[in-house]
Short mmCIF file of C-alpha atoms and ligand atoms in Angstrom, two decimals:
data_model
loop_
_atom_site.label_atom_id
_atom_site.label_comp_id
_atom_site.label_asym_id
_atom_site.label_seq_id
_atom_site.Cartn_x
_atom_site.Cartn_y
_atom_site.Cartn_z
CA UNK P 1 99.04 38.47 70.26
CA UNK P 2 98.61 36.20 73.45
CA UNK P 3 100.59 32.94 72.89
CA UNK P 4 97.67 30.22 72.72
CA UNK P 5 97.01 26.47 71.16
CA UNK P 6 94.10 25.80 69.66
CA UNK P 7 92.71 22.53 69.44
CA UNK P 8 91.28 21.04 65.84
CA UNK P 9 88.76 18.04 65.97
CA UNK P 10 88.92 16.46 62.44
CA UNK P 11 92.07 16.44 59.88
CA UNK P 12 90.38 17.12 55.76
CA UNK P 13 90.94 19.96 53.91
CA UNK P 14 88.98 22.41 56.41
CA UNK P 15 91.26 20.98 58.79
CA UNK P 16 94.16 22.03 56.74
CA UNK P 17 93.00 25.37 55.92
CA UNK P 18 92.25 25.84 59.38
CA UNK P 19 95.52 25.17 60.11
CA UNK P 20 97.19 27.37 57.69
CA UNK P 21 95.71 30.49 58.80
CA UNK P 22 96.34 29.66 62.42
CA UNK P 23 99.78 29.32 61.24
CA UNK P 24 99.62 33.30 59.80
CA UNK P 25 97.94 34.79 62.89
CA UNK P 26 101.18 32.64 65.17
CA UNK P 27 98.44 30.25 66.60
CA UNK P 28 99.69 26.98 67.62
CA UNK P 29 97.55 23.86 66.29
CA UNK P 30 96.49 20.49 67.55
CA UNK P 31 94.84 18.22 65.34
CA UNK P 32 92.94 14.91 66.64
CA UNK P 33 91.40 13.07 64.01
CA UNK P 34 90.35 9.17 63.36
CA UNK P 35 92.41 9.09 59.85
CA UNK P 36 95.84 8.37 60.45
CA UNK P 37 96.04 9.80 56.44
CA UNK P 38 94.49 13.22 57.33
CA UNK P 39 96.12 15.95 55.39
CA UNK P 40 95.67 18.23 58.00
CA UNK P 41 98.91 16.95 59.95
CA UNK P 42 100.59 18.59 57.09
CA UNK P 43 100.14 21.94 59.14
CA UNK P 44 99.27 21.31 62.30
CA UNK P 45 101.89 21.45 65.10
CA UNK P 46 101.00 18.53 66.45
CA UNK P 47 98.85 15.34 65.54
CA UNK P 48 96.87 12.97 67.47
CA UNK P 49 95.44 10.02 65.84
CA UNK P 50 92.63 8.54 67.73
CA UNK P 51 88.93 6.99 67.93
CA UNK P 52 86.84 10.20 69.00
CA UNK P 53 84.92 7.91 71.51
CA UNK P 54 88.98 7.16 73.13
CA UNK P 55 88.35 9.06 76.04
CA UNK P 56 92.00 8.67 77.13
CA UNK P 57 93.07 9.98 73.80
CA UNK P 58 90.59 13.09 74.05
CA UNK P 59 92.42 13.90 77.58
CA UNK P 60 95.59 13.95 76.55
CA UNK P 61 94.45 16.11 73.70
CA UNK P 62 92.39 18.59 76.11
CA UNK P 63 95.59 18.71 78.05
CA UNK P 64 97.86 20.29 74.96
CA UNK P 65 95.47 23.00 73.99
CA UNK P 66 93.82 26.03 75.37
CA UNK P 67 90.86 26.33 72.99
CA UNK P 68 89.19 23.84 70.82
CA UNK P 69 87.19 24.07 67.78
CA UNK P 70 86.16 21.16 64.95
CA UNK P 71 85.96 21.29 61.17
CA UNK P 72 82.85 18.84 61.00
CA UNK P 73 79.69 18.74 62.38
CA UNK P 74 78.99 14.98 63.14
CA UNK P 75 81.05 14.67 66.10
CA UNK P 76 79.13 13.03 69.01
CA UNK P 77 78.05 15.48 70.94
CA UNK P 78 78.96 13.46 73.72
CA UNK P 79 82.76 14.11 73.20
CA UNK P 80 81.96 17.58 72.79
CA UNK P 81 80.48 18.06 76.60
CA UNK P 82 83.39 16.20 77.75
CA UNK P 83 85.74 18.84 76.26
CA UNK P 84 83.71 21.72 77.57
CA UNK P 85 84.26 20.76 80.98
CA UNK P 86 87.66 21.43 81.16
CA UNK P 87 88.37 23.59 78.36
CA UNK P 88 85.85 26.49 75.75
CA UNK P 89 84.90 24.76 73.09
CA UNK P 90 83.70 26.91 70.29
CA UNK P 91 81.01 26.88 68.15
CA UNK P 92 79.45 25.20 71.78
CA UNK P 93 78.12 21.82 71.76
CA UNK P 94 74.51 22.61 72.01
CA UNK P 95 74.86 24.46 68.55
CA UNK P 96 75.68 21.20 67.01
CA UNK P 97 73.31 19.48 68.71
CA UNK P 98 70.71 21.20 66.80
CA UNK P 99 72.60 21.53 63.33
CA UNK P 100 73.36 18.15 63.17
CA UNK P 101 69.84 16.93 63.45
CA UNK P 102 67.65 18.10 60.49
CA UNK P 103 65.05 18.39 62.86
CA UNK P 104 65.89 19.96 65.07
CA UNK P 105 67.55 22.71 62.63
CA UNK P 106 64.29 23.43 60.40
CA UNK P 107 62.40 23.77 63.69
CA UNK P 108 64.43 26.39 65.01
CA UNK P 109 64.53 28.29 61.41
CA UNK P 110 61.01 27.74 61.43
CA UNK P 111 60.92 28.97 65.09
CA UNK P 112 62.40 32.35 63.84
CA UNK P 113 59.73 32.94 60.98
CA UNK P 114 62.41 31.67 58.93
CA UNK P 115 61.26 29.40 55.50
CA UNK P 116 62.75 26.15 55.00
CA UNK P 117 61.55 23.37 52.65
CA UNK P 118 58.57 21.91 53.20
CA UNK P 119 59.07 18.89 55.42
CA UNK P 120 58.17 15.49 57.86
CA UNK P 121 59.62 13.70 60.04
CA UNK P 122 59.67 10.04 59.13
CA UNK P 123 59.98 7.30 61.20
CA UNK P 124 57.98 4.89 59.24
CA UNK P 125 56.98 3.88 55.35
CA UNK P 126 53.64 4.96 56.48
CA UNK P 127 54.60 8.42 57.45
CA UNK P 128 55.73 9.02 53.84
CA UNK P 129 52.24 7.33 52.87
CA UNK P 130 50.94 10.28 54.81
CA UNK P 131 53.25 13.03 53.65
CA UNK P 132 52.38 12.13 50.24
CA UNK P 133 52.00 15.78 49.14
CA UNK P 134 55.35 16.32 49.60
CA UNK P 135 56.42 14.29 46.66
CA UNK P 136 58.63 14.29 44.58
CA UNK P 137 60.67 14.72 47.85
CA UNK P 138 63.84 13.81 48.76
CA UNK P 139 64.26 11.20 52.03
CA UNK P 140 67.50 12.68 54.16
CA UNK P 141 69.02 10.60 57.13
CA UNK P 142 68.00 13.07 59.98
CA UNK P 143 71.57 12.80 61.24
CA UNK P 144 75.06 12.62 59.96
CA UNK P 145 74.47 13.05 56.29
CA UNK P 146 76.94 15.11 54.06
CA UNK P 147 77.85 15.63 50.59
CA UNK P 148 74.32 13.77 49.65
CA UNK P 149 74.76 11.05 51.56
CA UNK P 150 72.24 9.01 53.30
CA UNK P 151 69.81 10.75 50.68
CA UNK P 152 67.37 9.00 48.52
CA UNK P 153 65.45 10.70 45.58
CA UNK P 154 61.13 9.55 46.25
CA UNK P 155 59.09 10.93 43.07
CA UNK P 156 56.81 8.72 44.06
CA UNK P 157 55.04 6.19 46.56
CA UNK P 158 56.37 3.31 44.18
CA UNK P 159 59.75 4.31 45.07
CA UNK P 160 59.80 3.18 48.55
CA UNK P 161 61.41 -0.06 48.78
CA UNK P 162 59.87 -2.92 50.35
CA UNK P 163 63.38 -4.18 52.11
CA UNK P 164 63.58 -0.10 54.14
CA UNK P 165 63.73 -1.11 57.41
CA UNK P 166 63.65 2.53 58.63
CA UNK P 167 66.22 1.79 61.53
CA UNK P 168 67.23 5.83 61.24
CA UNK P 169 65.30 9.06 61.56
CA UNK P 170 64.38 10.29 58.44
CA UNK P 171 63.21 13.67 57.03
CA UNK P 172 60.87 13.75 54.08
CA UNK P 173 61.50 17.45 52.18
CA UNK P 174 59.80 18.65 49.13
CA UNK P 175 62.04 18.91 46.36
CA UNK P 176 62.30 22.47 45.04
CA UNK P 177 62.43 23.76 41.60
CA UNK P 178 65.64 25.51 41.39
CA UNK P 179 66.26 28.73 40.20
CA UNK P 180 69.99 29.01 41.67
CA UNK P 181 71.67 27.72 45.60
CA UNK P 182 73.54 30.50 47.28
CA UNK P 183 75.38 30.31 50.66
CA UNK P 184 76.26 33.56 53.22
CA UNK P 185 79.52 32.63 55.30
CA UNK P 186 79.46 34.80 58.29
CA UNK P 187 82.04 34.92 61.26
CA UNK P 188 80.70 36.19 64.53
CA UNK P 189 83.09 37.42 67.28
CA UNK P 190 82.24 36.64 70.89
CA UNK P 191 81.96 40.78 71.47
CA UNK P 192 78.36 40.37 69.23
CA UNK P 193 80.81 42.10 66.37
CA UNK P 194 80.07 40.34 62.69
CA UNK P 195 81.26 39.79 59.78
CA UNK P 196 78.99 39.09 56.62
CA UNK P 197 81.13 37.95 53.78
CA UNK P 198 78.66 39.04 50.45
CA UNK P 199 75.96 35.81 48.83
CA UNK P 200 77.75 33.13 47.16
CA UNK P 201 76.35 31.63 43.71
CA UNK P 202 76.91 27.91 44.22
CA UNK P 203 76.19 25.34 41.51
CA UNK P 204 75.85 20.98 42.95
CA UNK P 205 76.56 17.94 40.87
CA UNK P 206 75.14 14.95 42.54
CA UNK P 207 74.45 16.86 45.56
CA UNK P 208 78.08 17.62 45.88
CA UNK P 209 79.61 21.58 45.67
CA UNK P 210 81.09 22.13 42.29
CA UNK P 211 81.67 25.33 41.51
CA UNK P 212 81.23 28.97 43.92
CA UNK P 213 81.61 32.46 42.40
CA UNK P 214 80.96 36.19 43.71
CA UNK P 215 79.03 38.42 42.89
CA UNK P 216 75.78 35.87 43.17
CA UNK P 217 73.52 37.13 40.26
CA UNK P 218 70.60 37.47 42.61
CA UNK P 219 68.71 40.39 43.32
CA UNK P 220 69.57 42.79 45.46
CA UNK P 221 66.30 41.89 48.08
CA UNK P 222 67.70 38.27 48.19
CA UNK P 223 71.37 39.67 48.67
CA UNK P 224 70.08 41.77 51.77
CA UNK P 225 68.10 39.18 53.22
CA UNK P 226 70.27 36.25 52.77
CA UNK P 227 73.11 38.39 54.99
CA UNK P 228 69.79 38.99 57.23
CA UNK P 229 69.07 36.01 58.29
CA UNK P 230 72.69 34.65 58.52
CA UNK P 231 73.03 37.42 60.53
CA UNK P 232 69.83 36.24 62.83
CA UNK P 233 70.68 33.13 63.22
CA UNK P 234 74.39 33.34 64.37
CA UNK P 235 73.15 35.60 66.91
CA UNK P 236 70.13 33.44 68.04
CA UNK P 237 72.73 30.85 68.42
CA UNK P 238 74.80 33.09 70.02
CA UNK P 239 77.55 31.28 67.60
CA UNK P 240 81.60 31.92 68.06
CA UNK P 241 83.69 31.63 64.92
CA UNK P 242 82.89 31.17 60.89
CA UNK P 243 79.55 29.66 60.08
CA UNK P 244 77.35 29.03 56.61
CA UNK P 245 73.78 29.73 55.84
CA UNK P 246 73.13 27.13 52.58
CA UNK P 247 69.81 28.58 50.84
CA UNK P 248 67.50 27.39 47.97
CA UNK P 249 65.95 30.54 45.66
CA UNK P 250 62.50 28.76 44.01
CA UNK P 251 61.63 29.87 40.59
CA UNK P 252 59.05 32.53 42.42
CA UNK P 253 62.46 33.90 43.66
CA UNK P 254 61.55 32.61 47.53
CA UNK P 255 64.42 32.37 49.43
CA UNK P 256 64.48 28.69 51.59
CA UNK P 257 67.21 27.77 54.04
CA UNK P 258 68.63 25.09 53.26
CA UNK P 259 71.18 24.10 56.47
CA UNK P 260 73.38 25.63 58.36
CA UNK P 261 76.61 24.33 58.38
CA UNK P 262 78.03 25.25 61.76
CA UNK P 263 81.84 25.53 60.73
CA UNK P 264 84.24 26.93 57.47
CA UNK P 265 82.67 25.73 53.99
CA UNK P 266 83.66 24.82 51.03
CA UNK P 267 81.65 27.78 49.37
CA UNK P 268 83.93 29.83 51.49
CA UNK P 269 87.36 28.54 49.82
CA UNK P 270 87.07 31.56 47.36
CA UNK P 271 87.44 33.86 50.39
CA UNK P 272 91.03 33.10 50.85
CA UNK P 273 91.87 34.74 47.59
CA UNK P 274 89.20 37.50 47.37
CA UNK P 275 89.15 38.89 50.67
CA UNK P 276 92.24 40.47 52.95
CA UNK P 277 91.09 38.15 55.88
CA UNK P 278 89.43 34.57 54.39
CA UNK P 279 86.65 32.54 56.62
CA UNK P 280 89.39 30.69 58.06
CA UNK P 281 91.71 33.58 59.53
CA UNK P 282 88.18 34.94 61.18
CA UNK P 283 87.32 31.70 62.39
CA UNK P 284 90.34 31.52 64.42
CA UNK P 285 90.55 34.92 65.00
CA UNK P 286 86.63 34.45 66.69
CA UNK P 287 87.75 31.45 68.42
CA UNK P 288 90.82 32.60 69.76
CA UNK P 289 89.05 36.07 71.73
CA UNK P 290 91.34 38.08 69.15
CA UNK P 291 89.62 41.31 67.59
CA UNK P 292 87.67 41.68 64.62
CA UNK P 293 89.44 43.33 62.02
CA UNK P 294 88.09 45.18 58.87
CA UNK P 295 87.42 43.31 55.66
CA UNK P 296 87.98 44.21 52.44
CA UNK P 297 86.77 42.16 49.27
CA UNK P 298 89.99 42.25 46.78
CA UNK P 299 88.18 40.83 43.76
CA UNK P 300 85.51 38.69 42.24
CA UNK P 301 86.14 35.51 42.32
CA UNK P 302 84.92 31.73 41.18
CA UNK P 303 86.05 28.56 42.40
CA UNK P 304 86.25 24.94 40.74
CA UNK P 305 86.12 21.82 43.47
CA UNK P 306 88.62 18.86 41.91
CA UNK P 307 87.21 15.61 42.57
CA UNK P 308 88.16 12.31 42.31
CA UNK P 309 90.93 11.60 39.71
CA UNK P 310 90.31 15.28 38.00
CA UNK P 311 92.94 15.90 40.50
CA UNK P 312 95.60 13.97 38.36
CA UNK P 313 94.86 17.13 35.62
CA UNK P 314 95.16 19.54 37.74
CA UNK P 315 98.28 18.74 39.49
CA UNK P 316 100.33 18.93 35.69
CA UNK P 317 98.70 22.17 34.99
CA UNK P 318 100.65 25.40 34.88
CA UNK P 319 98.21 28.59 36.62
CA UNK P 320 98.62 32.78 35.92
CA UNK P 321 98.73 35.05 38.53
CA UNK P 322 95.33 35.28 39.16
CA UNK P 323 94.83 31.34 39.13
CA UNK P 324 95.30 29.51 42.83
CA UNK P 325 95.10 25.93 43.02
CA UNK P 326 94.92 24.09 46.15
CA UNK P 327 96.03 20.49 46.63
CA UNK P 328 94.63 18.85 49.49
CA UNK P 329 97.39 16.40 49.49
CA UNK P 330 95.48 13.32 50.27
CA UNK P 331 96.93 10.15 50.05
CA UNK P 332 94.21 8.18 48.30
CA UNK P 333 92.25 9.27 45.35
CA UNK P 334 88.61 8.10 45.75
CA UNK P 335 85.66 9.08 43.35
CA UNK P 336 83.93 12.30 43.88
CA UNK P 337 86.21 12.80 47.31
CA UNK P 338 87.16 16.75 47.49
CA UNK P 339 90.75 16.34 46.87
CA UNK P 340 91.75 20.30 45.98
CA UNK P 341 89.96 23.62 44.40
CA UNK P 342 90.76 26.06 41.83
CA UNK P 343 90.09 29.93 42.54
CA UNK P 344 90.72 32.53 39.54
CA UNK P 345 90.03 36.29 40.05
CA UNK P 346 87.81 37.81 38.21
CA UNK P 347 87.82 41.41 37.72
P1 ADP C 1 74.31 17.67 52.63
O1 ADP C 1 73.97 17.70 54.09
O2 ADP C 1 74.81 16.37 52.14
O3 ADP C 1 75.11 18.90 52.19
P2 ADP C 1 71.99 18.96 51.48
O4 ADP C 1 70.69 18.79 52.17
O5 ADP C 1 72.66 20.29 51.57
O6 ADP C 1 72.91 17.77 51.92
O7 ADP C 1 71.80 18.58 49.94
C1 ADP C 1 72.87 18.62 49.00
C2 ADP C 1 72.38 19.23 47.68
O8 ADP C 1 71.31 18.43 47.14
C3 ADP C 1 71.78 20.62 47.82
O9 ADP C 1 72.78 21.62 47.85
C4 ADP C 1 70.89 20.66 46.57
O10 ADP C 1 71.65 20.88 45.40
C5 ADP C 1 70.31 19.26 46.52
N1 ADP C 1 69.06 19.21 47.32
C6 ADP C 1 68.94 18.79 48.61
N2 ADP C 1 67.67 18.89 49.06
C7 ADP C 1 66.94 19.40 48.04
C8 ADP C 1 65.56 19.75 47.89
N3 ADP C 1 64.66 19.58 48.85
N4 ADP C 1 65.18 20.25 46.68
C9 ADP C 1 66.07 20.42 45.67
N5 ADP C 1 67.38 20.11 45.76
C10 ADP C 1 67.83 19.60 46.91
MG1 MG C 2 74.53 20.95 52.12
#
């Protein structure tokens, strides 16, 4: 394999895992990341700790690595053109441009026939007055949100609050009636050669991942489709590494996009175990130019996210053979912050 050093913008546990399977496959890594505490200098070869808007500190970090690729999505996109000047930067910029904006993501799913929730885009109180029929919605930030943030709950007009001064883009979605989330991780390689890992059955506590497991007890229609249109949209995108396809299934068993989260996801973690080659190891195996290789799925599988001070638990617990914990080794325990994961096989 071609000695190379890939770049890694952002240093949490995606970082780390990245990191890890670079370290199998003999990439080299350099992580830059504004935490000083990021666990991901635990594996990296190298760490830079810097503001992403320190241009100076972005140069000297173009200038260690070959190829770079990111573990979030809300990195300016600024600093991401900068980088692709002088050096590939995969998934490419204008990808995020459009997943990071909620907008501009359910117009290009919608674009492709594709159904999302039902949504507006809200600038004002008055727009929601408008959108009323799509209450009881749920108001989303139309940037930078994860994990539920920079989401607010509307099941009705009284809930708007008089002191919103609506300095941010909003969307306005319907809330669905939930029959079950799933997720399709799927790595493409830069030959147009894919990889669809199966559906994932994902179940959210306060809007945050708790718990993933394969098989998905869905039908198998929505299995087909879901790989379909993750599938569809990687190539649309013409996308480069690992990405995720989040859906909804309604009680009429429609299948909704949720997002797409343009990087490795948590959903995902269970592939390390289950699968010869996880999301990561394809990831930087797309990144990198190296060849696709064939998958195999080893076992079923379900993983537990730790969060918060659950961690404590885990960390004195003793595991079987089929039990793998993870420890994301971060320094400060802060409610509902991913700090590790749990996978068991499953037969
Ligand atoms: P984030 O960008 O923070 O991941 P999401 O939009 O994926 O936010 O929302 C997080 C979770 O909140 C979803 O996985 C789902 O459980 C719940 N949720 C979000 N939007 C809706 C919706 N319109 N209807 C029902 N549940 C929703
Ligand atoms: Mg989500």
């Amino acid at each position: 394999m071609p000695d190379i050093t890939l770049g890694i913008i952002g240093s949490g546990q995606l970082g780390s895992l990245l990191c890890q399977a670079a370290k199998k496959l003999k990439v080299k890594t350099v992580v830059i990341s504004d935490d000083s505490q990021g666990p991901a200098q635990n594996y990296s070869d190298q760490f830079i700790f810097a503001k992403y808007e320190d241009k100076v500190k972005i140069k000297e970090f173009i200038n260690k690595v070959d190829v770079v690729t990111y573990e979030f999505e809300n990195i300016p996109v600024e600093i991401l053109k900068i980088i692709e000047k002088e050096k590939k930067i995969l998934p490419k910029p204008n990808i995020n441009q459009i997943v990071q904006n909620r907008k501009l993501e359910k117009s290009f799913l919608n674009d492709l026939y594709i159904k999302t929730t039902k949504w507006a885009f809200i600038k004002s109180a008055d727009d929601i007055v408008k959108n009323k029929k799509l209450l009881p919605g749920i108001l989303k930030t139309n940037t930078l949100g994860y994990d539920g943030h920079g989401q607010f709950v509307l099941n009705s007009l009284d809930d708007i609050k008089k002191d919103w001064c609506f300095t941010a883009d909003y969307i306005l979605e319907k809330k669905v009636d939930l029959n079950k989330e799933i997720s399709v991780v799927i790595s493409r390689f830069s030959n147009d050669k894919t990889y669809t890992y199966e559906p994932i059955e994902n179940i959210h506590k306060d809007q945050i991942l708790k718990h993933s497991k394969i098989p998905a007890d869905i039908s198998e229609e929505l299995f087909k489709k879901s790989q379909a249109y993750a599938k569809l949209i990687a190539k649309k995108l013409d996308y480069i590494g690992t990405m995720c396809v989040e859906y909804f299934i309604d009680q009429d068993n429609n299948l909704l996009v949720n997002e797409i989260a343009p990087r490795v996801h948590n959903s995902g973690h269970l592939t390390i175990n289950a699968f010869n080659i996880s999301q990561f190891e394809n990831h930087i195996r797309a990144v990198c130019g190296f060849n696709i290789e064939k998958v195999k799925k080893i076992s079923n599988a379900e993983m537990i996210n730790i969060l918060g001070k659950e961690i404590k638990e885990y960390r004195d617990k003793s595991y079987t053979k089929n039990e793998f914990f993870f420890d994301y080794e971060k320094k400060t325990i802060k409610d509902k912050r991913k700090m590790g994961h749990v996978t068991i096989l499953k037969r």
